PDB file of C-alpha atoms in Angstrom:
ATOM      1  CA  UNK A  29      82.128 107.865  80.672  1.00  0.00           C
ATOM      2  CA  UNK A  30      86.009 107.823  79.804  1.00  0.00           C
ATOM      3  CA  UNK A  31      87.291 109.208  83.043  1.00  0.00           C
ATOM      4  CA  UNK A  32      86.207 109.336  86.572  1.00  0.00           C
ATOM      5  CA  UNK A  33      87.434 110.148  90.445  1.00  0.00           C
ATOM      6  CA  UNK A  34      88.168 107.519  92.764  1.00  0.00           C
ATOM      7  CA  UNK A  35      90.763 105.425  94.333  1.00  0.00           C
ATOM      8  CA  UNK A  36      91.039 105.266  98.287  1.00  0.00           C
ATOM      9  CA  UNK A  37      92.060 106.908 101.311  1.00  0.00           C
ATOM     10  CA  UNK A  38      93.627 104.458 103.662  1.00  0.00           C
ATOM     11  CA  UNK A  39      93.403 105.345 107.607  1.00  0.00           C
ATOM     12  CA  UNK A  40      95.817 103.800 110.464  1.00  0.00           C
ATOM     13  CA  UNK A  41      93.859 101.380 113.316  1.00  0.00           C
ATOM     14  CA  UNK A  42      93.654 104.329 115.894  1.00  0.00           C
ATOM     15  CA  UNK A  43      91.411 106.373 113.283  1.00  0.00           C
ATOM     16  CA  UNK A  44      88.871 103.502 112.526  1.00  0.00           C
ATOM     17  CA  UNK A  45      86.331 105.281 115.105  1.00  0.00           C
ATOM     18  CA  UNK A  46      86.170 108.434 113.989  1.00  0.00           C
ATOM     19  CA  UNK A  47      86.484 107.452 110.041  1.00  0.00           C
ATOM     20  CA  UNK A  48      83.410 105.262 110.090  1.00  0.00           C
ATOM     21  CA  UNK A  49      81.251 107.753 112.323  1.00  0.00           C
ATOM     22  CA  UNK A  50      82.648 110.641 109.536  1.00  0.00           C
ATOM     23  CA  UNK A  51      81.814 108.238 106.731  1.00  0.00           C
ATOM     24  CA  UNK A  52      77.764 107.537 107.951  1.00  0.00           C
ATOM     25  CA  UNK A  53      76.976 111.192 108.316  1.00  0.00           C
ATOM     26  CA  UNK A  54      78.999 111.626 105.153  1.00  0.00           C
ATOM     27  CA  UNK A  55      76.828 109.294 103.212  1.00  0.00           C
ATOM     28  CA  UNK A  56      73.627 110.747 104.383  1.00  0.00           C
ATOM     29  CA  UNK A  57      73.909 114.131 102.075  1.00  0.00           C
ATOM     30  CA  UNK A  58      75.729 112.382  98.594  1.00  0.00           C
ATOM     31  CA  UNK A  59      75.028 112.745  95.006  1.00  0.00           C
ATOM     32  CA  UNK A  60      73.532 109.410  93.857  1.00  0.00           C
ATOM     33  CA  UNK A  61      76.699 108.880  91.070  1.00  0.00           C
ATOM     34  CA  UNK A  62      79.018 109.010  94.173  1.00  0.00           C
ATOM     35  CA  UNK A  63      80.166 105.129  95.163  1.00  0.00           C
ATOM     36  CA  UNK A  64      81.310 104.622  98.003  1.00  0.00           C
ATOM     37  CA  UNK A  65      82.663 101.947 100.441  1.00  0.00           C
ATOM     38  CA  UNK A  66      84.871 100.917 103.920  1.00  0.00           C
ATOM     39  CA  UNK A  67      87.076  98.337 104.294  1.00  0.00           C
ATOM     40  CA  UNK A  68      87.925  96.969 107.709  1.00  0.00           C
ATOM     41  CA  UNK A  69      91.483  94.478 107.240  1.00  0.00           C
ATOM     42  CA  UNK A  70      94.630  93.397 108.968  1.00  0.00           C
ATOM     43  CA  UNK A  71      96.783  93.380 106.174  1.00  0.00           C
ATOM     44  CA  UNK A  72      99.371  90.580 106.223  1.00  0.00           C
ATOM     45  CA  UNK A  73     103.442  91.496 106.183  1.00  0.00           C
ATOM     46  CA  UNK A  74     103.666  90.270 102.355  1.00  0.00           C
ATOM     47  CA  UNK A  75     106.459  91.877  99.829  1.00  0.00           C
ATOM     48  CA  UNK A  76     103.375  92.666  97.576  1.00  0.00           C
ATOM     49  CA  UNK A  77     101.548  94.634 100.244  1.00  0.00           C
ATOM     50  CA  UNK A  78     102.455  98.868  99.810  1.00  0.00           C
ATOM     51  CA  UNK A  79     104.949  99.083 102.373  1.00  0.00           C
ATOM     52  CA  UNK A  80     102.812 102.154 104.281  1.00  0.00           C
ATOM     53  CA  UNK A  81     100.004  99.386 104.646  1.00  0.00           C
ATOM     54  CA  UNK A  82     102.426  95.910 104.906  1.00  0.00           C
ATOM     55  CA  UNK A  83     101.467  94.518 108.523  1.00  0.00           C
ATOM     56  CA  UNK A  84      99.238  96.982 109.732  1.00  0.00           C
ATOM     57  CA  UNK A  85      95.244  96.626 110.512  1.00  0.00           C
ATOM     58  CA  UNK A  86      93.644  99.610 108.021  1.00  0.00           C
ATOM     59  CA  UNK A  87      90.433 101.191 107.401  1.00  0.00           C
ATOM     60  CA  UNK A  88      90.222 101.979 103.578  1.00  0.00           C
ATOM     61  CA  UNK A  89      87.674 104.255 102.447  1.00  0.00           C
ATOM     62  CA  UNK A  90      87.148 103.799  98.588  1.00  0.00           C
ATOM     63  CA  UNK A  91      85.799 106.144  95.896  1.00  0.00           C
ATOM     64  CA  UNK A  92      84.188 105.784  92.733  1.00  0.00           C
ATOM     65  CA  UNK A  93      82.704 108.852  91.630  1.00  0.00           C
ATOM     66  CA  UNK A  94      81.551 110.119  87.883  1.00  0.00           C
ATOM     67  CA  UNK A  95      82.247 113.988  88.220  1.00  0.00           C
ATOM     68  CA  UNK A  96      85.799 114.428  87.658  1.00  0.00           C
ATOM     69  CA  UNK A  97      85.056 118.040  88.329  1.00  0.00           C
ATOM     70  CA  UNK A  98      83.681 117.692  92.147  1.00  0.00           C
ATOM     71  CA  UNK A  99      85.325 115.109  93.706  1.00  0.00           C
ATOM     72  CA  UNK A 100      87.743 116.629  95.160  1.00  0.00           C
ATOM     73  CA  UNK A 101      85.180 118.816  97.111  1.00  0.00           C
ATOM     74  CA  UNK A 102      83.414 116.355  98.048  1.00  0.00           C
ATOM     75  CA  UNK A 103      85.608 114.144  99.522  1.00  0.00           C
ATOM     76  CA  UNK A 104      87.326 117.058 101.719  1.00  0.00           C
ATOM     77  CA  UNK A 105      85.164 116.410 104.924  1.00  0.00           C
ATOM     78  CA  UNK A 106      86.719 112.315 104.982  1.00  0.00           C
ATOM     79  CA  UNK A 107      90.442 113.719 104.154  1.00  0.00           C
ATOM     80  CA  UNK A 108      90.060 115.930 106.869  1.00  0.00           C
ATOM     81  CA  UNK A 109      89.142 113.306 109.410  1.00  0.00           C
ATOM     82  CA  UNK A 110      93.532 112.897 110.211  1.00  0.00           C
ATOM     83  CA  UNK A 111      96.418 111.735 108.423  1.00  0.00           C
ATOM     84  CA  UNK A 112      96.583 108.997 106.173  1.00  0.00           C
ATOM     85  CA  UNK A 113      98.700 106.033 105.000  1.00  0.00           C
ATOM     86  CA  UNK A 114      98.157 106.385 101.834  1.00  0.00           C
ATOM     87  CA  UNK A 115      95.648 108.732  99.806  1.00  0.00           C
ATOM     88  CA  UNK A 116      94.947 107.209  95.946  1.00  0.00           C
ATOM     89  CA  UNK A 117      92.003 109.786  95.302  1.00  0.00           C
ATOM     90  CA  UNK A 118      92.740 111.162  92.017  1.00  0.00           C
ATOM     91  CA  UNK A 119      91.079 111.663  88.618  1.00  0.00           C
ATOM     92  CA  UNK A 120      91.663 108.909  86.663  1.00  0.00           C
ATOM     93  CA  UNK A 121      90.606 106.959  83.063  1.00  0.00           C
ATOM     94  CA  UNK A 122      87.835 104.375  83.624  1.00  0.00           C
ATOM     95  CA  UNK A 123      89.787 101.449  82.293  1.00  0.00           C
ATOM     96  CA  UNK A 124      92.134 101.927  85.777  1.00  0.00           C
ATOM     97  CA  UNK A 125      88.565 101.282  87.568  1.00  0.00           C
ATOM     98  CA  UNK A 126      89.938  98.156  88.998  1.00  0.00           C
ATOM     99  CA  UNK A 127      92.470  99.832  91.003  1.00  0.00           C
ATOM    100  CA  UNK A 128      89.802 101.329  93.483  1.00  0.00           C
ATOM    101  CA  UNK A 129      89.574  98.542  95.717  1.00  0.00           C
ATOM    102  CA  UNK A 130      93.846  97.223  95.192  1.00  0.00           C
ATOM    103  CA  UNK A 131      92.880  93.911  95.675  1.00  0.00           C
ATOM    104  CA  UNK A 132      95.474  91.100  94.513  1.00  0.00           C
ATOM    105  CA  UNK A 133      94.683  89.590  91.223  1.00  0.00           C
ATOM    106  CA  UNK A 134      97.770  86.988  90.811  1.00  0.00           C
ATOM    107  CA  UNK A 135      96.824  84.347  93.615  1.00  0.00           C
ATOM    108  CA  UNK A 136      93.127  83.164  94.916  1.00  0.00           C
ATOM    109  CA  UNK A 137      92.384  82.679  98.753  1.00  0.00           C
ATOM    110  CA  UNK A 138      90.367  80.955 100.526  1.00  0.00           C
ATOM    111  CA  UNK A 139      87.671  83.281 102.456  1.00  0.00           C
ATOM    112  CA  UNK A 140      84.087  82.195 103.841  1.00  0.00           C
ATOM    113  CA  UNK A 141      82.012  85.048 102.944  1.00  0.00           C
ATOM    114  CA  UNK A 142      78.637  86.495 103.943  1.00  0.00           C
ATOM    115  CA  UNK A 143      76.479  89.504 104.181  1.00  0.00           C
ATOM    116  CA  UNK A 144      73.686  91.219 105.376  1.00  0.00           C
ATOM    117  CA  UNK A 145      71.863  94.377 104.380  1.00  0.00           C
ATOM    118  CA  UNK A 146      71.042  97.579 106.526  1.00  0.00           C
ATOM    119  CA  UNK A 147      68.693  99.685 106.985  1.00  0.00           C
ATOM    120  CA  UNK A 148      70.525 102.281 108.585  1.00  0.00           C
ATOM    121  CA  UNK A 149      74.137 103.147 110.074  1.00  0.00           C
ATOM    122  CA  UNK A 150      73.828 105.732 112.820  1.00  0.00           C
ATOM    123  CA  UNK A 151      76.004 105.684 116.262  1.00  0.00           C
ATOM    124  CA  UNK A 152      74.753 102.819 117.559  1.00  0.00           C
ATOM    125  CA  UNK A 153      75.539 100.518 114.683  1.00  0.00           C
ATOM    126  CA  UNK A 154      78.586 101.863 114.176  1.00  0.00           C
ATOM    127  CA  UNK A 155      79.828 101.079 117.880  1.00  0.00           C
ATOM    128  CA  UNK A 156      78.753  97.550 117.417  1.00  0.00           C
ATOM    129  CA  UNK A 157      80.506  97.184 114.277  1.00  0.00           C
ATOM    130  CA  UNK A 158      83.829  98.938 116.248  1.00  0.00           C
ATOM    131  CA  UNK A 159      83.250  96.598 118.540  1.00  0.00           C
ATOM    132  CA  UNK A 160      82.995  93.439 116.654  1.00  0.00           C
ATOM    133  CA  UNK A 161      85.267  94.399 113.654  1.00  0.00           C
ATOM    134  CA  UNK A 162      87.308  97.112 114.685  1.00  0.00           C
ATOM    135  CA  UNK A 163      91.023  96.756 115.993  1.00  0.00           C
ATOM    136  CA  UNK A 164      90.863  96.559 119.036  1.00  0.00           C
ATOM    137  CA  UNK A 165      88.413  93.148 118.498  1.00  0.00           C
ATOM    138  CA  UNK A 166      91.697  91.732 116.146  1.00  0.00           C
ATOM    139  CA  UNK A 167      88.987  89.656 113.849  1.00  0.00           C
ATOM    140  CA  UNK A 168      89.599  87.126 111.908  1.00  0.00           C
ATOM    141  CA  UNK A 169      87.830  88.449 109.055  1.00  0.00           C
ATOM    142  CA  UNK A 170      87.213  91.122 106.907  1.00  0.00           C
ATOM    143  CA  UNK A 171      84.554  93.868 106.711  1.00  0.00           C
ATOM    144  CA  UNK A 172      83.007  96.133 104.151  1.00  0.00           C
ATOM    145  CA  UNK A 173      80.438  98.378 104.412  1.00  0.00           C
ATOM    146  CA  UNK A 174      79.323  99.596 101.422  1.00  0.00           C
ATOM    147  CA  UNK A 175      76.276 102.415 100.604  1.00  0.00           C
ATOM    148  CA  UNK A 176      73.682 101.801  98.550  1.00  0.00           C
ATOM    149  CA  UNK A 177      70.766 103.664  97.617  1.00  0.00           C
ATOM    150  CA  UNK A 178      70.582 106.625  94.793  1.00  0.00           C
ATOM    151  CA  UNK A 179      69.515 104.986  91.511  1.00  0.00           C
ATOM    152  CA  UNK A 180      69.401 101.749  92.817  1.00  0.00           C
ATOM    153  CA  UNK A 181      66.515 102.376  95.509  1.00  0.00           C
ATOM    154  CA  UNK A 182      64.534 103.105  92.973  1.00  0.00           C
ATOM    155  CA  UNK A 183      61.964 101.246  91.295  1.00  0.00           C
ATOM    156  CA  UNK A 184      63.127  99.710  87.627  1.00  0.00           C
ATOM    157  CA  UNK A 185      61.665 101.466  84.905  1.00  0.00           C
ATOM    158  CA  UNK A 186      61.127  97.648  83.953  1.00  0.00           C
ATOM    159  CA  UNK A 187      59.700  95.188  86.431  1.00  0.00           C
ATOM    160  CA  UNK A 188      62.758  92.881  87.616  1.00  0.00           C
ATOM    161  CA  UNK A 189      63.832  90.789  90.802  1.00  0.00           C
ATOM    162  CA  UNK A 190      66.532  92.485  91.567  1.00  0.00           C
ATOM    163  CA  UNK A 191      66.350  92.857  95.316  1.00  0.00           C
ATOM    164  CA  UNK A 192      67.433  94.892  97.951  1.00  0.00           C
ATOM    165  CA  UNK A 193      66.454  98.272  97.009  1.00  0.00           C
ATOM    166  CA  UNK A 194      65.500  99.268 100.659  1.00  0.00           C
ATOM    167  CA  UNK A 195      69.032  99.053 101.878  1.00  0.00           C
ATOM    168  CA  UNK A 196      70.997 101.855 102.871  1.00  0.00           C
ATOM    169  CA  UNK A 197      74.055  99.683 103.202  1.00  0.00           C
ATOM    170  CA  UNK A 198      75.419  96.116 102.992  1.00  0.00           C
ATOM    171  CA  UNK A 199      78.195  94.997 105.317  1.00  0.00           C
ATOM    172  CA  UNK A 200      79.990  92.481 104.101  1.00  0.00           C
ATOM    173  CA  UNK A 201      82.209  89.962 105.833  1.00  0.00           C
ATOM    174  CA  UNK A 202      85.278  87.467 104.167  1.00  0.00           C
ATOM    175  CA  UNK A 203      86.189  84.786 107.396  1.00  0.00           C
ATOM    176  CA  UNK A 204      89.615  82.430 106.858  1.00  0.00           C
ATOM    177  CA  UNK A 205      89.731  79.014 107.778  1.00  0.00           C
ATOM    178  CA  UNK A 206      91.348  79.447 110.683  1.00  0.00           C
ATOM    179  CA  UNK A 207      89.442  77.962 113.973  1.00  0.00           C
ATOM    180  CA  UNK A 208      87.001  80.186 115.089  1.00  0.00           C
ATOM    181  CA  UNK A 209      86.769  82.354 112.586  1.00  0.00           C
ATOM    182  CA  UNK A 210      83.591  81.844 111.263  1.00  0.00           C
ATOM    183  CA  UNK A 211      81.945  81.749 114.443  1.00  0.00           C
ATOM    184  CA  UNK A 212      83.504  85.437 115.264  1.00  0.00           C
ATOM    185  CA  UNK A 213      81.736  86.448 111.968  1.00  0.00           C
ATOM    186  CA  UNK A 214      78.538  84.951 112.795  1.00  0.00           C
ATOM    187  CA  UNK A 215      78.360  86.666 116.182  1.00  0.00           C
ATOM    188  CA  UNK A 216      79.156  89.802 114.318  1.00  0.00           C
ATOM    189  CA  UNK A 217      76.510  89.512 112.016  1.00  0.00           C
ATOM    190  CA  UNK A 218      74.038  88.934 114.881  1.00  0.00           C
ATOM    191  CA  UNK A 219      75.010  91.506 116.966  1.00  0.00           C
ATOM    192  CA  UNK A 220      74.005  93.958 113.624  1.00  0.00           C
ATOM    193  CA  UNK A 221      71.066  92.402 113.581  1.00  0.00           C
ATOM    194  CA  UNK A 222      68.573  95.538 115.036  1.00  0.00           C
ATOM    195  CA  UNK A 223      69.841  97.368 111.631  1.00  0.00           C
ATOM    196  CA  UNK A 224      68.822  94.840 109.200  1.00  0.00           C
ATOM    197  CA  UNK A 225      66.457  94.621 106.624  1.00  0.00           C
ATOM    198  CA  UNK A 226      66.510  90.842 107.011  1.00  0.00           C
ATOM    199  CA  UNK A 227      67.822  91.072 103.342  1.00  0.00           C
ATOM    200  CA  UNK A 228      71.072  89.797 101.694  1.00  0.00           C
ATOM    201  CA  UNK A 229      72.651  90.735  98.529  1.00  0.00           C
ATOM    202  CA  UNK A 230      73.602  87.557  96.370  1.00  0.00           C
ATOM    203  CA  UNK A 231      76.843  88.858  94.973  1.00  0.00           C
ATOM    204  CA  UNK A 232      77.782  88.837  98.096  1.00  0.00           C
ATOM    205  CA  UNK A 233      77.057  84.994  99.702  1.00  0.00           C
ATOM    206  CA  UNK A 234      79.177  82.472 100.150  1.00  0.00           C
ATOM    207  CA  UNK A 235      79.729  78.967 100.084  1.00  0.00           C
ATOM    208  CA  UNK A 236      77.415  78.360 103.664  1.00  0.00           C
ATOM    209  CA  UNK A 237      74.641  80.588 101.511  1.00  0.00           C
ATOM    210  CA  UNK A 238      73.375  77.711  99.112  1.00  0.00           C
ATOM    211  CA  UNK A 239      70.387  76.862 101.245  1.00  0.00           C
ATOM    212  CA  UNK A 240      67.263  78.052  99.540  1.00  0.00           C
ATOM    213  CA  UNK A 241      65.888  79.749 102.798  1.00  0.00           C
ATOM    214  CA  UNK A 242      68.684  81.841 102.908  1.00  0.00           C
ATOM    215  CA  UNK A 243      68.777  82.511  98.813  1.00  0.00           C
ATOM    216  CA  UNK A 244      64.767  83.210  99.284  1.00  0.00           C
ATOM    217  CA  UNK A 245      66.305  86.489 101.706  1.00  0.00           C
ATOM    218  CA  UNK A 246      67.678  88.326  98.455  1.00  0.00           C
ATOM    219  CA  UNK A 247      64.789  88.878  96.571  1.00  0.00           C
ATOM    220  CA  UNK A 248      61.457  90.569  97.947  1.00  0.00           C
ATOM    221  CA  UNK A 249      58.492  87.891  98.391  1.00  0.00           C
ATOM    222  CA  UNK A 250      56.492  87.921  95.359  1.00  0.00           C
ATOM    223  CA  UNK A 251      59.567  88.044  93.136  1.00  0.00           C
ATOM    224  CA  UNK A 252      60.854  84.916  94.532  1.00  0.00           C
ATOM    225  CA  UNK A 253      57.347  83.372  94.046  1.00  0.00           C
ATOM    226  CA  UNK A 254      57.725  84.082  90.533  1.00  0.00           C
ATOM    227  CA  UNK A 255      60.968  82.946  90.220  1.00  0.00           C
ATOM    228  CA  UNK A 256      60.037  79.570  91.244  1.00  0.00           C
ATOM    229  CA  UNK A 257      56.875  79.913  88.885  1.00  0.00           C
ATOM    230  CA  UNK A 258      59.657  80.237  85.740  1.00  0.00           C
ATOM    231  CA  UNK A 259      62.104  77.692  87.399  1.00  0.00           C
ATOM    232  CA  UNK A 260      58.898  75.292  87.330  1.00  0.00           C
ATOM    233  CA  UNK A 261      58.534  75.681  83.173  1.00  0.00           C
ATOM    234  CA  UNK A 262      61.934  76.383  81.638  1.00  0.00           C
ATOM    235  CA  UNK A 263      64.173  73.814  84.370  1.00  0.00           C
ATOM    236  CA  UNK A 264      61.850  71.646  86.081  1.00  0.00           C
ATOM    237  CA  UNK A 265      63.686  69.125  87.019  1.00  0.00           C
ATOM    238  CA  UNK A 266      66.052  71.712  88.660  1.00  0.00           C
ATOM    239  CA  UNK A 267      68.918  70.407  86.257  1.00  0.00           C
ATOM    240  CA  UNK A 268      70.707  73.899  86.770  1.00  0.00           C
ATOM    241  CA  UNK A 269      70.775  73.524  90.844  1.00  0.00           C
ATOM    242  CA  UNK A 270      75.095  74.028  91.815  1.00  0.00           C
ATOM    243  CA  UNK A 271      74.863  77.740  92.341  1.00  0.00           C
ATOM    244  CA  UNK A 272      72.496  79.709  94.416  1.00  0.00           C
ATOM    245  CA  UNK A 273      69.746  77.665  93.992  1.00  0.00           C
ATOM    246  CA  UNK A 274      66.005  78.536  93.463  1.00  0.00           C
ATOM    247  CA  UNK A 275      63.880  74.847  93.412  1.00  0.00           C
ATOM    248  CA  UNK A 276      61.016  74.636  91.198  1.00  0.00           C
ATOM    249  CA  UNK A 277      57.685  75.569  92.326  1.00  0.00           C
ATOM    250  CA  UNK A 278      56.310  72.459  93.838  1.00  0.00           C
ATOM    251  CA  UNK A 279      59.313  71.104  94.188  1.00  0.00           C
ATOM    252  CA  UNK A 280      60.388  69.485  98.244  1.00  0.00           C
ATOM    253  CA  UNK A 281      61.868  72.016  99.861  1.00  0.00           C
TER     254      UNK A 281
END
C-alpha cells in the first residue's frame, strides 16, 4: 500500500457529547481496513501547538483508512456532526502515516499510562466516559478510545498469544504527575468497569503495570500458561525480567 486516507478531524469541548455518541454508532457498521480512534486532551498554550487547537480542551477523531477511493464517504456522517477546528482528512502517501495522530516527536514527557479493554461502547458507557473524561470533568489526563475488531478479532491463521481479540475497544488513559492525577484516572477506569472484558492491551501499560497479575490480564488463560511453560526452558532463571514480566513456571509468584 503506497497511499492511504487518514489524518483527523479535531472537534471544540462543547461537541465532545455528541462526537463520541456519533463515533460508537459509527463504528458499529465499518469496513474492517478502516482505523479508527478518539482522543480526549486539554492541549497546553505552547508556540508548537496549531494555533486553532493552542489552549483549548479537543476531541480528535483520527483516521487511518486503506481505500483512498471511499474515505471520503465514509467519513461524511462524523464531519457532519458540527464545525471543526481543524479537519486533516485527506488522501495521503503512507510514509506521512505518522502525521495521523500529530503527536510531538522533539521532546519526551512524563505520563503514567494505563488501559483497559471493552466490550462494548453504547450510551451508557459513553456518559460515564463524558463524565469522567469529558470537559466539563477538566481531567488531568488523557483519553483514547480506540476500535478494534475486523481482522484482528479473528482467530490467527497460526496459533499465537496475542490477546485481546474479544475487544471492541480499548480506552486508553496518559495521567501527569501532578497530585491527584492518577487517582482521577483510576476512578475513571473503575467507573468503566461494567464494559470491560477484564482484559488489557500491553502496548498500552505503563510503568504501575509491571506486576505479573496485571501482565497475566493481556493474554487469554491458557496462552499465559504456556508462556510461563517456554519462560521455564529458554530463561529460567528469569534473567530477562525489567519489562513486562512473565516469571517462569514454578517460579514464586
Amino acid at each position: 500500500m503506497s497511499r492511504l486516507y487518514g489524518g483527523g478531524l479535531y472537534f471544540p469541548a462543547d461537541a465532545t457529547g455528541d462526537v463520541l455518541h456519533s463515533y460508537a454508532e459509527w463504528t458499529r457498521s465499518l469496513p474492517e481496513h478502516m482505523a479508527s480512534s478518539v482522543l480526549l486532551a486539554q492541549n497546553p498554550d505552547l508556540p508548537g501547538v496549531p494555533a486553532p487547537l493552542r489552549g483549548r480542551f479537543v476531541t480528535h477523531v483520527r483516521i487511518a483508512f486503506s481505500d483512498t477511493e471511499s474515505g471520503e464517504e465514509l467519513v461524511r456522517p462524523l464531519r457532519e456532526i458540527g464545525s471543526t477546528l481543524m479537519d486533516t482528512l485527506r488522501d495521503m502517501p503512507y510514509a506521512e502515516v505518522g502525521t495521523i495522530h500529530h503527536e510531538p516527536t522533539d521532546a519526551p514527557y512524563a505520563a503514567y499510562d494505563r488501559n483497559v479493554l471493552l466490550h462494548e461502547i453504547g450510551k451508557d458507557a459513553v456518559d460515564t466516559l463524558l463524565a469522567h473524561a469529558g470537559p466539563d470533568a477538566q481531567p488531568p489526563f488523557i483519553t483514547e478510545l480506540r476500535h478494534f475488531g475486523g481482522a484482528y478479532a479473528r482467530p490467527p491463521e497460526l496459533p499465537n498469544c496475542v490477546g485481546g481479540r474479544d475487544a471492541a475497544f480499548s480506552l486508553f488513559t496518559g495521567a501527569t504527575p501532578a497530585p491527584g492525577s492518577r487517582e482521577a484516572r483510576d476512578r475513571f477506569l473503575a467507573g468503566m468497569r461494567p464494559w470491560s472484558t477484564g482484559g488489557t492491551n500491553i502496548n498500552f501499560a505503563g510503568v504501575e503495570d509491571t506486576d505479573p497479575a496485571i501482565v497475566r490480564t493481556a493474554y487469554r488463560p491458557g496462552d499465559y500458561t504456556r508462556l510461563t511453560e517456554l519462560k521455564a526452558v529458554y530463561d529460567p532463571g528469569n534473567v530477562f525480567r525489567i519489562n513486562f514480566n512473565i516469571p517462569p513456571k514454578g517460579a514464586p509468584a
